[in-house]
Every structure is written in structure tokens, then in C-alpha cells.
Tab-separated table of C-alpha atoms and ligand atoms in Angstrom:
chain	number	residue	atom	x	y	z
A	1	UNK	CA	-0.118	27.292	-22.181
A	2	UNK	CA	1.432	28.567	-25.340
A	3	UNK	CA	4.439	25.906	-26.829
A	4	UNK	CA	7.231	27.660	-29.105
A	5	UNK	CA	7.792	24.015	-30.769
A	6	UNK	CA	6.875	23.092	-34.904
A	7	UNK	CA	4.484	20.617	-35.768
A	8	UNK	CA	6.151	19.056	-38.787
A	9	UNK	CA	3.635	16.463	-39.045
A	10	UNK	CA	-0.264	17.426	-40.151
A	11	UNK	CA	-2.293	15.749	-42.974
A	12	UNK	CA	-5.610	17.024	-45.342
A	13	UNK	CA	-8.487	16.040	-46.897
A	14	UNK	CA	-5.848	15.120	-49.756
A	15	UNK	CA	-4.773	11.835	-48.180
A	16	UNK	CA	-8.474	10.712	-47.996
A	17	UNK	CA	-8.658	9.817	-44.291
A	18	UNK	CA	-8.307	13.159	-42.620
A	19	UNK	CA	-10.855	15.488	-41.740
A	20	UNK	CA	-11.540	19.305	-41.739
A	21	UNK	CA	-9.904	22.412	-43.693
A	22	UNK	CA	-6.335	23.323	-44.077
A	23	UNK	CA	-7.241	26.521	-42.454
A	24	UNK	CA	-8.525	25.329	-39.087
A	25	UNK	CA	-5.421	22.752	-38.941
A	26	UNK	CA	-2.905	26.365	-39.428
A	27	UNK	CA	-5.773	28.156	-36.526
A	28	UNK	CA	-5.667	25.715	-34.213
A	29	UNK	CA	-1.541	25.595	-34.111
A	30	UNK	CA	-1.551	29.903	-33.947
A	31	UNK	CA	-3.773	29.772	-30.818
A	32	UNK	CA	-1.441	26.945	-29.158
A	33	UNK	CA	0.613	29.182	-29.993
A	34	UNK	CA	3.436	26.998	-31.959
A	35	UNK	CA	5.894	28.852	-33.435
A	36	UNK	CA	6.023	26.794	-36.762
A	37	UNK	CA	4.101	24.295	-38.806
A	38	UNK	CA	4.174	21.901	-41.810
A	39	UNK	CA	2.038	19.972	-43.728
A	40	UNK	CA	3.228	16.826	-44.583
A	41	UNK	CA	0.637	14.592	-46.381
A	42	UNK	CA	1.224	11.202	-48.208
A	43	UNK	CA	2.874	11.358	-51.399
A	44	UNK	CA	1.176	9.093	-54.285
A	45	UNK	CA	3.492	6.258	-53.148
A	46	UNK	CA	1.726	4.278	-50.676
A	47	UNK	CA	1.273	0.469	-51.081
A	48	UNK	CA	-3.168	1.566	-50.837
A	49	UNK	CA	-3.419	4.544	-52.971
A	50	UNK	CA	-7.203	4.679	-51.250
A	51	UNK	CA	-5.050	6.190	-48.045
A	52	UNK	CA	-2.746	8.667	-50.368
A	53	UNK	CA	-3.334	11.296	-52.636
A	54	UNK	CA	-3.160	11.072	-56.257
A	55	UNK	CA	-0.266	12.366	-58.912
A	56	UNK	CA	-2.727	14.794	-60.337
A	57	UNK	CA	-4.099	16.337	-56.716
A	58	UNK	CA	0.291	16.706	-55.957
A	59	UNK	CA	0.223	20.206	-57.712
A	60	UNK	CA	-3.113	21.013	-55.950
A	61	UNK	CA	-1.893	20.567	-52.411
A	62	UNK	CA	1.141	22.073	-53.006
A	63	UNK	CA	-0.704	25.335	-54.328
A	64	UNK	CA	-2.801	25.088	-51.049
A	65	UNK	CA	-0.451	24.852	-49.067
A	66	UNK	CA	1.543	28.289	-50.180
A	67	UNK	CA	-1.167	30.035	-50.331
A	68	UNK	CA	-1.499	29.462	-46.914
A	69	UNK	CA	2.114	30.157	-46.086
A	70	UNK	CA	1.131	34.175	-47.707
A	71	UNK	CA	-2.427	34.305	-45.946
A	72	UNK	CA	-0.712	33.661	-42.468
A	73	UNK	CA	2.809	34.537	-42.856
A	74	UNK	CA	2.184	37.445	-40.237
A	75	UNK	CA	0.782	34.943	-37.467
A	76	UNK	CA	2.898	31.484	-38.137
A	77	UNK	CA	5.550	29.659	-40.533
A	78	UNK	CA	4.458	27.495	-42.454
A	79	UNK	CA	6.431	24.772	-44.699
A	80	UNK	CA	5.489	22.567	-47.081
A	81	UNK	CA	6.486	18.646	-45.981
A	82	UNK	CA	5.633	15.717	-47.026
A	83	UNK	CA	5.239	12.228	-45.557
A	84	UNK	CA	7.031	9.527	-48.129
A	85	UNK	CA	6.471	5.408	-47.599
A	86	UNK	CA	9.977	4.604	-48.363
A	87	UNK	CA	8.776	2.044	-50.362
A	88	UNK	CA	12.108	0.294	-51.734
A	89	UNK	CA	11.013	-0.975	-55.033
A	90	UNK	CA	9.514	2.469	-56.237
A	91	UNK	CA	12.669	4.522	-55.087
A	92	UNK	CA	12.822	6.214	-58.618
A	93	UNK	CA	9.725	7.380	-58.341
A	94	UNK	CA	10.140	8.547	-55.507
A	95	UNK	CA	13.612	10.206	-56.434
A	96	UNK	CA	11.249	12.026	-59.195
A	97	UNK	CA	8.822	13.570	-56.965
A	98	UNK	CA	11.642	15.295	-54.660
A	99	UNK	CA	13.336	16.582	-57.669
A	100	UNK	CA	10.335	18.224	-59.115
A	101	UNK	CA	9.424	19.803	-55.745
A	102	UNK	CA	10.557	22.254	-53.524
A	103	UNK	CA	9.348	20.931	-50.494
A	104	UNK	CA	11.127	22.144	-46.993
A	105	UNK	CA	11.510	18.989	-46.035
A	106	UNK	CA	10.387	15.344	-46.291
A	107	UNK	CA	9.729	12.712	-43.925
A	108	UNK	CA	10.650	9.109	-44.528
A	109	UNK	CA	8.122	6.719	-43.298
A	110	UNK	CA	7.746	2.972	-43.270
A	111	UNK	CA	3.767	1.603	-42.971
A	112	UNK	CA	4.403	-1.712	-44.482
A	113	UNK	CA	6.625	-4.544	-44.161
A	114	UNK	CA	6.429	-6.454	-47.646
A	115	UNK	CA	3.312	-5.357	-48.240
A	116	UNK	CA	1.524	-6.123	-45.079
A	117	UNK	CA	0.335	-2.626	-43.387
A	118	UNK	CA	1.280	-3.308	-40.003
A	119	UNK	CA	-0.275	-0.895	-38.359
A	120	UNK	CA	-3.384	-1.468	-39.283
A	121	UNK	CA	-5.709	-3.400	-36.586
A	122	UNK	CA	-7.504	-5.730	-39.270
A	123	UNK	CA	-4.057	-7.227	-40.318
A	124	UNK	CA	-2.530	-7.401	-36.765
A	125	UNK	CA	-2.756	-10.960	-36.089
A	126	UNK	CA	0.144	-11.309	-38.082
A	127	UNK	CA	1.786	-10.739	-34.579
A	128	UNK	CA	-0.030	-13.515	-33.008
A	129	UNK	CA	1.417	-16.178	-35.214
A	130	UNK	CA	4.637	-14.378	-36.388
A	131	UNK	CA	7.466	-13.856	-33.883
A	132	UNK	CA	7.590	-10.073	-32.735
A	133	UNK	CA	11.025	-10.463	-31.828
A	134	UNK	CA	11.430	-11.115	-35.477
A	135	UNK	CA	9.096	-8.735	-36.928
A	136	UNK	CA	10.819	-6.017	-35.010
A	137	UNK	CA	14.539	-6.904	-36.830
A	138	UNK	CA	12.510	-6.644	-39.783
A	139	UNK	CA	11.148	-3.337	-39.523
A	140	UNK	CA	14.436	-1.563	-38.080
A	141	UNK	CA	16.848	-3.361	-40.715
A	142	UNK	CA	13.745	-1.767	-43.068
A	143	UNK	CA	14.128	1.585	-41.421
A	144	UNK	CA	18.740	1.053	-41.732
A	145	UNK	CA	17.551	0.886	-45.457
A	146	UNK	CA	15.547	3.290	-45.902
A	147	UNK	CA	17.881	5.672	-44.379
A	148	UNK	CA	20.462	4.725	-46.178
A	149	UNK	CA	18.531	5.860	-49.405
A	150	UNK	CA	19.528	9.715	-48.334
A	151	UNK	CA	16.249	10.783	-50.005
A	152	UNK	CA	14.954	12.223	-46.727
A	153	UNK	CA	15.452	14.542	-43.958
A	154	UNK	CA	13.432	12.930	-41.290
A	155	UNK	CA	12.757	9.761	-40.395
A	156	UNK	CA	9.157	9.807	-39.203
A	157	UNK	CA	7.398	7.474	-36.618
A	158	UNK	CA	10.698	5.429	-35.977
A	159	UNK	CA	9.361	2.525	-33.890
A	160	UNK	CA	6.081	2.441	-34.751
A	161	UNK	CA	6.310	-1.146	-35.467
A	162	UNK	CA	4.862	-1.094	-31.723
A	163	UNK	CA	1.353	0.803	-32.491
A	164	UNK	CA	-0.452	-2.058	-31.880
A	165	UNK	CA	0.814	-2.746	-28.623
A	166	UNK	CA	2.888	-5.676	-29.421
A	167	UNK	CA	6.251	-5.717	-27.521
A	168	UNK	CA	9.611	-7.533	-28.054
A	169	UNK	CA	10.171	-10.334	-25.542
A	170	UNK	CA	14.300	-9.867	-26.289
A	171	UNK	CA	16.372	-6.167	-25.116
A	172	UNK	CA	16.293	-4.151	-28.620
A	173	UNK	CA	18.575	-1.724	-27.512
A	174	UNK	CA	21.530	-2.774	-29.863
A	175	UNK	CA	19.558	-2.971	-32.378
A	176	UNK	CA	17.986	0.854	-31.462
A	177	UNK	CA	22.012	1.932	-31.661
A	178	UNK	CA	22.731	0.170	-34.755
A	179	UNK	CA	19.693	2.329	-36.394
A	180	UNK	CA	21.018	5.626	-34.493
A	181	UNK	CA	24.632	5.062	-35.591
A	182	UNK	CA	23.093	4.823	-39.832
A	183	UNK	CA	20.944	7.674	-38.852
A	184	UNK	CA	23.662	9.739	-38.025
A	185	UNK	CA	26.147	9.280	-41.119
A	186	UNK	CA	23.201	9.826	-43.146
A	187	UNK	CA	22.923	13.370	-41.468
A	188	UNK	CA	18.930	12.079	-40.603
A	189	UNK	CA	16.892	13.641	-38.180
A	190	UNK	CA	14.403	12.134	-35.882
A	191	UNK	CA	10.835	13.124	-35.078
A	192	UNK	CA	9.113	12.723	-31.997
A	193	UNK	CA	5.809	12.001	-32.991
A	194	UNK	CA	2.872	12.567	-30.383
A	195	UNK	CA	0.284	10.534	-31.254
A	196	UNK	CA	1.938	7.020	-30.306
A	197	UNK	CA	0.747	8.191	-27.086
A	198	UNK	CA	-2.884	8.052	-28.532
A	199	UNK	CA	-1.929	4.412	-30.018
A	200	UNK	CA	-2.081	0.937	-28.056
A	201	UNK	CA	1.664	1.631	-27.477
A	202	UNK	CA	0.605	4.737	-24.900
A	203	UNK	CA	3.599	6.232	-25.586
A	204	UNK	CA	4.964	8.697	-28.190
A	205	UNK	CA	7.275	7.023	-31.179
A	206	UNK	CA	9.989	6.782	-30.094
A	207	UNK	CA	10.398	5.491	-26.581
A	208	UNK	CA	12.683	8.067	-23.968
A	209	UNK	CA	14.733	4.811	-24.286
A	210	UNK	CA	15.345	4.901	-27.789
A	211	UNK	CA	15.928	8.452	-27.579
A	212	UNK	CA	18.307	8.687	-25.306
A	213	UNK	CA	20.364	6.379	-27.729
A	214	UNK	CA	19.484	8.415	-30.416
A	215	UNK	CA	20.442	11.619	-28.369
A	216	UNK	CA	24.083	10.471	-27.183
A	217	UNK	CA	24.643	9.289	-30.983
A	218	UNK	CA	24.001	12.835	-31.728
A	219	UNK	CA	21.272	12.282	-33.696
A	220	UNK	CA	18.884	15.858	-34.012
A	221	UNK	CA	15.458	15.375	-32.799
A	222	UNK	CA	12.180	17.387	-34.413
A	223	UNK	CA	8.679	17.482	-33.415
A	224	UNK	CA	5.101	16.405	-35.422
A	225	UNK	CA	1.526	15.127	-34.314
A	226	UNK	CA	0.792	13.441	-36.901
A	227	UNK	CA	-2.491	15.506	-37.214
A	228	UNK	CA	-5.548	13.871	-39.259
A	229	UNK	CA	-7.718	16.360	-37.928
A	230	UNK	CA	-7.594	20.327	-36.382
A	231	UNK	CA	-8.508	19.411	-32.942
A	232	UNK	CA	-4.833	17.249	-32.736
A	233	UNK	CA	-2.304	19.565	-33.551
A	234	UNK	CA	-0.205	20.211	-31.248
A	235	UNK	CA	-1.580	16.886	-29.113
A	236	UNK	CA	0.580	16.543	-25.745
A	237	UNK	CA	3.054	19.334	-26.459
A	238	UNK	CA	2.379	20.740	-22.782
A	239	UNK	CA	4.477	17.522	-21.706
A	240	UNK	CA	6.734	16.803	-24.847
A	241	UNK	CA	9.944	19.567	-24.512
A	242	UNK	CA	10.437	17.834	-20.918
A	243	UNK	CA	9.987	14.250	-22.609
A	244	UNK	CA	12.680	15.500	-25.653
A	245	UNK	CA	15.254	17.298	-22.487
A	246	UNK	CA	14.684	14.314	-20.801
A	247	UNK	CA	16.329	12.247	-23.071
A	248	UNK	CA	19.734	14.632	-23.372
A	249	UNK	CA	18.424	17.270	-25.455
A	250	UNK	CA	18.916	21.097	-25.900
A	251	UNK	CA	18.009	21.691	-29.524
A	252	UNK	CA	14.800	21.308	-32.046
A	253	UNK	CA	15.623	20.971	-35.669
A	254	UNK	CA	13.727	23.579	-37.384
A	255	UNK	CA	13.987	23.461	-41.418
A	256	UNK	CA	13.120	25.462	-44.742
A	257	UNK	CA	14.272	24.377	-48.520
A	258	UNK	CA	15.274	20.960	-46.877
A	259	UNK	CA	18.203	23.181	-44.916
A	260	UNK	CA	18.252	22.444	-41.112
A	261	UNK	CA	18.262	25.057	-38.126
A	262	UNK	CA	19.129	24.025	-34.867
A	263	UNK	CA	16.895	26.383	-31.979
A	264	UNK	CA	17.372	25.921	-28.373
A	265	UNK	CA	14.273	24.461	-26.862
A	266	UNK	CA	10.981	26.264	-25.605
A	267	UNK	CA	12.538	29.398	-27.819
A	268	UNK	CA	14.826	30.602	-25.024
A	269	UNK	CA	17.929	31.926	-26.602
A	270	UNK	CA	15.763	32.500	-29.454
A	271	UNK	CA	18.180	35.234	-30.865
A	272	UNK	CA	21.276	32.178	-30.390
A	273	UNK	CA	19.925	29.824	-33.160
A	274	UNK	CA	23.042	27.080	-33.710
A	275	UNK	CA	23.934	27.010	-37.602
A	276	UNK	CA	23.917	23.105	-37.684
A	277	UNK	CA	27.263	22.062	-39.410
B	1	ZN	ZN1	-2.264	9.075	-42.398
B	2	ZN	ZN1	2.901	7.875	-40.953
């Protein structure tokens, strides 16, 4: 089954916990037949540099990744991302990598709450003894901030505060239209991000429920599998444009030089692309 959707989310050897070349991550998307990819690997920000790359392999994977772009150009698009920990006390370094690099877009990410890397299973007994009511204000009013930064286009994994299967006892759903309502005056996009549905949670990031809300708050909506390895790419995109219309929506944000392109879904009207104003 071939998918006309972009997978905005892959990672590389750079970050230090993927696995396999660049190459077979841009083969495997051209025989799934996606229509657009983009690597998008952690930027030198993370709380554990072990899990990031470094400032001096930045140039590096850049360079790899437009020399790709040439090599396939004829087969598939492909952008150069990035995945950022919005980390809020490092914001001007932060600032300073996006300035001196033309990437097509960047995706805002949160992966720890004060430090503690809550989506990791050695540290999840935090839940256990924590409130996950609580912990879940926490990470949205995190997310509010981070969005309110500006300094990205997408917000990536937006409630994956629930990877390790722990689940709010209380209805989050003003909370979930609080964080739409930011997203949208900060002209934000969301992902929908496949591989929640590999996680405890069993479900992709975020929930229909959540994006319905983020849908009739007119939020855009893009696509990523946040890929460590080739054989990923592309994971559950045979079931993901009915999960996205499903929620209210016609359109996949598409973007290059951090401009966005609205294209109707599963490429039909493909000549009809919507200039998103
Ligand atoms: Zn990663
Ligand atoms: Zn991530």
C-alpha cells in the first residue's frame, strides 16, 4: 500500500541511540512510497548529551543530510528538521542554533520535566509516588511555555507525558483546549507521531481526543514516526490518514525553509495545494 504522507520525524547514528544508515532510513520511505521526508535528530541541547549529538557533529549531519536531498531528489523530498528539547533555561542557545541554520523546520519537544526524563522506564516510579494528575498539569503548562517561546514550528510528541502508560484519574480535556488555544496564536503545528502506538500508551501521541480539540481550534496537524531505525519509517501509516480525518481533518502541513504548505490528504487534489495564510 503506497501512503502520499511526510515523515517529519526520523533520527541517525548522530543522536547515539539509533541504528542503521541515513540511506536505508530515505529507501525504506521511497518504497512505502511517502511522498516526503525529514530528518529531525536531537540538537546538542538535551538534559543527557549521551542521547544527543554534539556541537561539532551539527555541521556534519547537516552536510549528510543535503547530500542526500541531491542523491534522491528524483525519487523523494527530503528536508532537513530537527528535534529541539525546549529546554527553558538554555533558550539562547537554542535561539543560536536556529539562527545559524537553515533548517525546514524544527520540532519542539519536551523529554524532561525539571530534569527528570520522564519517559524513560528506569525513572518511572516517579509516577507511583507523585500524583499523575499533577504531573500531567506540569507537563502541558511545560508544553503552554514552550510554545509560547515561538522558536518552533511543530510541537512534537504533545502528550507523551503518557508513554509509560500512566493515565490521569481527573477529565484533561480543558486543560488539552487551553494548550490548543496557545498553540494556535502561536501559529504551531501539531504532529501526529506513530510510535506512541509502539509505547505502553498503545496509542499514537496525541489521543483522537486531543485531536479533535486540536482540530476544531484549527490547529494544523503533520505527520512523523519518530524513526530510530529504517525498518520504522513510515510505522502504522496504512491506518493513520483515517486516524488524522477522523478527528476533523482535510489537510497535512507540508513545509520547506520553515514556510508551511497545506496539501489535502492522501495527495488527492494534489494540483489544489491551500497557501496557508
Ligand atoms: Zn530519540
Ligand atoms: Zn522526542
Amino acid at each position: 500500500m503506497k501512503v502520499k504522507l511526510p515523515d517529519y520525524h526520523l533520527h541517525t547514528t548522530f543522536c547515539k541511540h539509533a541504528e542503521g544508515s541515513m540511506e536505508s532510513y530515505v529507501e525504506r520511505a521511497i518504497e512505502l512510497g511517502l511522498d516526503e521526508i525529514g530528518f529531525s535528530d536531537h540538537m546538542p541541547v538535551m538534559p543527557e548529551p549521551q542521547f544527543c549529538m554534539g556541537y561539532d557533529q551539527l555541521p556534519i549531519y547537516i552536510d549528510r543530510v543535503r547530500e542526500l536531498q541531491i542523491r534522491y531528489e528524483s525519487q523523494i523530498s527530503v528536508r532537513l528538521g530537527c528535534e529541539m528539547d525546549m529546554v527553558t533555561d538554555r533558550l539562547d542557545e537554542i535561539r543560536d542554533i536556529i539562527e545559524k541554520n537553515s533548517f525546514d523546520y524544527i520540532i519542539g519537544s519536551i523529554h524532561y520535566l525539571g530534569g527528570w526524563p520522564f519517559d524513560q522506564k528506569q525513572y518511572s516510579h516517579v509516577f507511583e509516588t507523585d500524583s499523575i494528575d499533577r504531573i500531567y498539569e506540569r507537563f502541558f503548562n511545560t508544553i503552554i511555555e514552550a510554545a509560547k517561546t515561538g522558536l518552533y514550528d511543530i510541537t512534537g510528541h504533545i502528550d507523551n507525558i503518557k508513554r509509560m502508560g500512566y493515565r490521569p484519574a481527573n477529565d484533561m480535556s480543558g486543560l488539552y483546549e487551553h494548550v490548543a488555544e496557545v498553540l494556535k496564536s502561536m501559529d504551531c503545528t501539531v504532529e501526529v507521531n506513530t510510535s506512541g502506538i509502539d509505547s505502553a500508551a498503545r496509542e499514537p501521541y496525541p489521543s483522537l481526543e486531543f485531536l479533535r480539540i486540536l482540530c476544531a481550534k484549527g490547529v494544523p496537524v503533520t505527520v512523523g514516526s519518530d524513526s530510530h531505525n529504517a525498518e520504522s519509517v513510515g510505522r502504522y501509516y496504512d491506518r493513520v490518514s483515517e486516524y488524522i480525518k477522523e478527528a476533523g481533518y482535510n489537510h497535512i502541513a507540508y513545509f520547506k525553509g520553515r514556510k508551511r504548505i497545506l496539501k489535502p490528504i492522501d495527495g488527492t487534489n494534489q494540483n489544489k495545494e491551500v497557501n496557508d495564510e
